[in-house]
Amino acid sequence: MPATLKDIAKDANVAMSTVSYVLSGTGIHKVSEDTCKRILASAKRLHYRPNIKARGLSKGRTYMVGALIRQLTTSFIPEIIQGLEKVLEDNGCCLILSTYTDSTEFTRKCNYLYQHGVEGVAVLPEEDLPEPNTGDLGLNRIPVVSIASTLADYPKVWVDPLAVGRMALRYLAELGHREIAYGGTLLPRLQGMLELARHYPGLRCRCQGDLTYRPVGGETLLAWLRTLEPFPTAVITDSDIDAIALIQAATRTGIRVPEDLSVVGVDDLEVGRYSLPALTSIGQPKLDQGARAAELLLDAIDGREIHDCILQPFLVERQSCRKRTN
Amino acid sequence: MPATLKDIAKDANVAMSTVSYVLSGTGIHKVSEDTCKRILASAKRLHYRPNIKARGLSKGRTYMVGALIRQLTTSFIPEIIQGLEKVLEDNGCCLILSTYTDSTEFTRKCNYLYQHGVEGVAVLPEEDLPEPNTGDLGLNRIPVVSIASTLADYPKVWVDPLAVGRMALRYLAELGHREIAYGGTLLPRLQGMLELARHYPGLRCRCQGDLTYRPVGGETLLAWLRTLEPFPTAVITDSDIDAIALIQAATRTGIRVPEDLSVVGVDDLEVGRYSLPALTSIGQPKLDQGARAAELLLDAIDGREIHDCILQPFLVERQSCRKRTN
DNA sequence: TACCCTTAGTGAAGCGCTTCAATCGGTTAT
DNA sequence: ATAACCGATTGAAGCGCTTCACTAAGGGTA
């Protein structure tokens, strides 16, 4: 139904190959201006739109890239996707979305993507999952890039977790806090905090005894804080969600934020902006992570060698922390 | 690099067409069991995987469906996407994700999807936007289905908004509430409430004077509630997000939920489960909406006629409402 | 005038798959 | 024995596009 090269060729009275040269841009320089115009005119008149898949077939490409996602509903994943999409679109590729919940499904989705002909795959795993088996993809030499995960042994794009820890701690330390609790469970972040803590005499940074990852509820977190002596003046959580949950639990029991307790979240989620008090958070570049991953993928597809990309977090100061004059 | 039909044909010593018949399932009945086995064996040995796009080229299909989304980060959209994806995958299609922010971009994305050859498009607009112009798609007779929107004049899948209003009100009314406020801005929902309210003598359901849609903050909402005389015993919001924001604002000022104020949210978002108190909400089937939309789309692609699909909301009872004995 | 070089354009093969029409032994009916 | 038929298999065209190898015509040079 849609117009094809052949139609245009007939209409403009030239050979298909000539039309192809003009319309695809390749070899447009070897066509006379006259013919060129005629062809373009025909193309416009017939509403020509190239059939990307046919082009792909002949060039051995598909112009498709897959995203393999653990949980689309998870906090900042959607923004990463948008970053991916943007760059891919700019490069004439499209993004195929695929979600999985366990490793069986992961394998199935790999096949699914592979059969549809993706040229590369961005994997967004979750920290608490065993490493998914991308064997099926690797086997077929499809480039893979992992995003926002410390686990995968593929080229990856992520935010320096030590820097996240450092940044959160530095902020609180500079505000004058000396009794700080880390309510999260990520070792590298803790490491960043502890390293930096040494530079602040009298500062104590405590963490939960068990750093095995698991979702932390607001009440659980609060209960743990209560076991600390003295009660900390500030707490760093692993995400804005945790922070908000904590604030809710605290507020209920009469602990005021930030008057009695300063809270720093991580991720700079949108909810943090609307919560009460508005949440101070260590943000991570989300669009950027997606965009950089897409660029890496495209490079790899072009056969270039690629390297990990480490991005830096940033501070978003709002109202959940207060200055401490001791 | 990957094995093709031709490779298999050579390996199994038969014609390509025979291989195609066997491997594609079409006409497998006209091939002798012997040959069939030989072919399957070769296919397995050479790790054959059909090239879907090549198949599509020859069958005039692409096996791709697009999703055009306003905001991937919006509440329940991700789950709808999952529903879409599931059904599409089961039908051998893949989902191409595309997001837009304004109508210019919308048009661009339409072209983008079109050029990549999608056979249908699911549009997820947002209530507060002017209707996007899908002309480009319509022009090319690509089936379109809109999801979760009252606006679009395409076949649509959505949740009956009157039922949402009714369900929320009935729940509160049965708990004994008689002074109920609707803090949202959706007319059909309000309509559902008001219709039902007549059946409960003494029940008063009040709404904001201005129902023009706009995001409602927790404090704004609370401020409005304070203008009501008497202060309502229960409030219905337009989403769980609003409800949580309201609860936070209320708690801050000493109003206890649910003791002093019962709150009903809408959407049954995950955050509602973890908030304090856990939120009672009118849920809408999310996966289902996606799945139904995908089915409609596939039907339309097959040339069948399709009709709107209206789904019903459901009540998720948690702890944000209390019984009222007056 | 013979030669080579450009420039503008053409033909056809090929990407991986489907599918229609044709072929070819081998039965079976007549 | 001949026609008619059947199941199993094959050939080749075609989907829309790219691209390599090639031709034809004109222009410059010797």
XYZ file of C-alpha atoms in Angstrom, chain A residues 43-242:
200
model
C 8.766 10.904 -3.417
C 6.901 13.717 -1.772
C 3.917 13.372 -4.018
C 3.601 9.675 -3.348
C 4.166 10.091 0.398
C 7.174 7.902 0.284
C 8.602 6.669 3.566
C 11.504 4.259 3.503
C 10.872 0.787 4.780
C 13.508 0.571 7.441
C 13.265 -3.147 7.861
C 13.805 -3.816 4.188
C 16.796 -1.553 4.235
C 18.004 -3.418 7.263
C 17.603 -6.745 5.570
C 19.844 -5.717 2.768
C 22.374 -3.993 4.980
C 22.388 -6.785 7.491
C 20.999 -4.629 10.228
C 17.736 -4.338 12.099
C 18.012 -0.975 13.779
C 16.560 -2.390 16.920
C 17.960 -2.431 20.403
C 16.408 -4.195 23.345
C 16.020 -3.220 26.964
C 15.755 -6.065 29.415
C 14.249 -4.818 32.614
C 13.630 -6.317 35.976
C 10.966 -3.963 37.202
C 9.650 -1.140 35.167
C 7.918 0.218 38.234
C 11.112 0.612 40.147
C 11.908 4.178 41.056
C 14.149 5.686 38.430
C 14.116 3.025 35.738
C 11.586 4.864 33.603
C 13.867 7.863 33.294
C 16.767 5.705 32.306
C 14.603 4.239 29.612
C 13.837 7.684 28.342
C 17.522 8.411 28.082
C 18.038 5.219 26.139
C 15.186 5.955 23.840
C 16.328 9.466 23.080
C 19.783 8.492 21.908
C 18.572 5.468 20.034
C 15.996 7.460 18.179
C 18.574 10.053 17.234
C 20.543 7.240 15.685
C 17.719 5.740 13.744
C 17.212 2.818 16.065
C 14.184 1.832 18.051
C 13.860 0.463 21.538
C 12.193 -2.833 22.253
C 11.010 -3.199 25.764
C 11.084 -6.443 27.607
C 10.554 -7.177 31.265
C 11.342 -10.241 33.308
C 10.844 -11.400 36.844
C 13.085 -14.405 37.266
C 15.942 -16.065 35.505
C 13.798 -18.483 33.515
C 11.904 -15.619 32.113
C 15.103 -13.751 31.581
C 16.326 -16.478 29.294
C 13.056 -16.507 27.435
C 13.196 -12.779 26.925
C 16.736 -13.020 25.645
C 15.534 -15.365 22.964
C 12.590 -13.201 22.234
C 14.780 -10.184 21.717
C 17.279 -12.161 19.744
C 14.690 -13.556 17.392
C 13.300 -10.152 16.760
C 16.784 -9.247 15.718
C 17.994 -6.722 18.259
C 21.528 -5.589 17.618
C 22.275 -4.874 21.235
C 20.709 -5.141 24.656
C 20.703 -2.904 27.693
C 20.154 -4.859 30.874
C 18.762 -3.252 33.988
C 19.014 -5.835 36.719
C 18.276 -5.310 40.360
C 20.801 -5.434 43.095
C 19.065 -8.111 45.055
C 18.855 -10.619 42.268
C 21.338 -13.244 41.336
C 23.057 -12.314 38.164
C 20.852 -13.101 35.219
C 22.204 -15.435 32.653
C 22.821 -13.557 29.477
C 24.511 -16.548 27.947
C 22.019 -16.669 25.145
C 22.924 -13.193 24.111
C 26.631 -13.565 24.627
C 26.561 -16.751 22.659
C 25.283 -14.848 19.711
C 27.746 -12.038 20.134
C 25.153 -9.411 20.684
C 26.634 -6.518 22.618
C 25.282 -6.104 26.125
C 25.567 -3.146 28.475
C 24.353 -3.205 32.046
C 22.951 -0.136 33.709
C 22.854 0.871 37.338
C 24.049 -2.416 38.653
C 27.195 -3.402 40.452
C 26.820 -7.003 39.529
C 26.899 -7.741 35.881
C 30.197 -8.555 34.251
C 29.410 -6.633 31.138
C 30.451 -3.165 30.210
C 28.408 -1.002 32.481
C 27.105 2.445 33.092
C 26.616 3.393 36.685
C 26.945 5.962 39.362
C 29.970 5.800 41.589
C 28.567 4.393 44.830
C 31.499 5.560 46.946
C 30.837 9.075 45.785
C 27.208 8.726 46.798
C 28.225 7.750 50.305
C 30.813 10.494 50.512
C 28.489 13.153 49.255
C 25.731 12.317 51.696
C 28.089 12.182 54.610
C 29.938 15.327 53.703
C 26.714 17.244 53.482
C 25.587 16.175 56.924
C 29.029 16.621 58.417
C 29.258 20.155 57.085
C 25.876 20.859 58.605
C 27.448 19.976 61.917
C 26.094 16.487 62.475
C 28.321 14.091 64.368
C 26.026 11.202 65.110
C 25.022 9.846 61.754
C 23.334 6.582 60.895
C 23.396 4.785 57.573
C 20.128 2.958 57.225
C 21.017 1.319 53.926
C 22.710 -1.884 52.999
C 25.090 -1.096 50.177
C 28.659 -1.774 51.124
C 30.373 0.586 48.681
C 28.262 3.478 49.838
C 29.082 2.717 53.422
C 32.716 2.523 52.472
C 32.558 5.988 50.971
C 31.039 7.295 54.175
C 33.519 5.660 56.478
C 36.508 6.840 54.467
C 35.335 10.384 54.624
C 34.214 10.211 58.235
C 37.837 9.982 59.331
C 38.343 13.566 58.263
C 35.760 14.814 60.717
C 36.933 14.429 64.268
C 34.220 13.261 66.591
C 32.004 12.097 63.794
C 30.496 8.706 64.209
C 28.795 6.879 61.360
C 26.950 3.751 62.253
C 25.298 1.139 60.114
C 23.088 -1.854 60.576
C 24.853 -5.014 61.586
C 23.486 -6.983 58.734
C 24.145 -5.520 55.321
C 22.446 -8.273 53.421
C 20.174 -6.531 51.009
C 16.453 -6.467 51.578
C 13.763 -3.828 51.352
C 13.705 -1.741 54.486
C 10.399 -0.472 55.806
C 10.052 2.838 57.592
C 9.172 1.245 60.902
C 11.940 -1.303 60.764
C 14.362 1.473 60.105
C 13.021 3.567 62.946
C 13.189 0.631 65.319
C 16.815 0.180 64.480
C 17.556 3.873 64.998
C 16.035 3.608 68.463
C 18.565 0.990 69.412
C 21.370 3.479 68.866
C 22.770 5.345 71.812
C 22.764 8.289 71.606
C 19.963 8.655 69.122
C 21.515 9.906 65.871
C 20.839 13.420 64.678
C 20.893 12.415 61.036
C 20.274 9.386 58.899
C 21.148 8.408 55.358
C 18.910 5.921 53.595
C 19.338 3.934 50.422
C 16.589 5.624 48.498
C 14.029 8.348 48.655
C 11.336 5.777 49.144
C 13.003 4.521 52.288
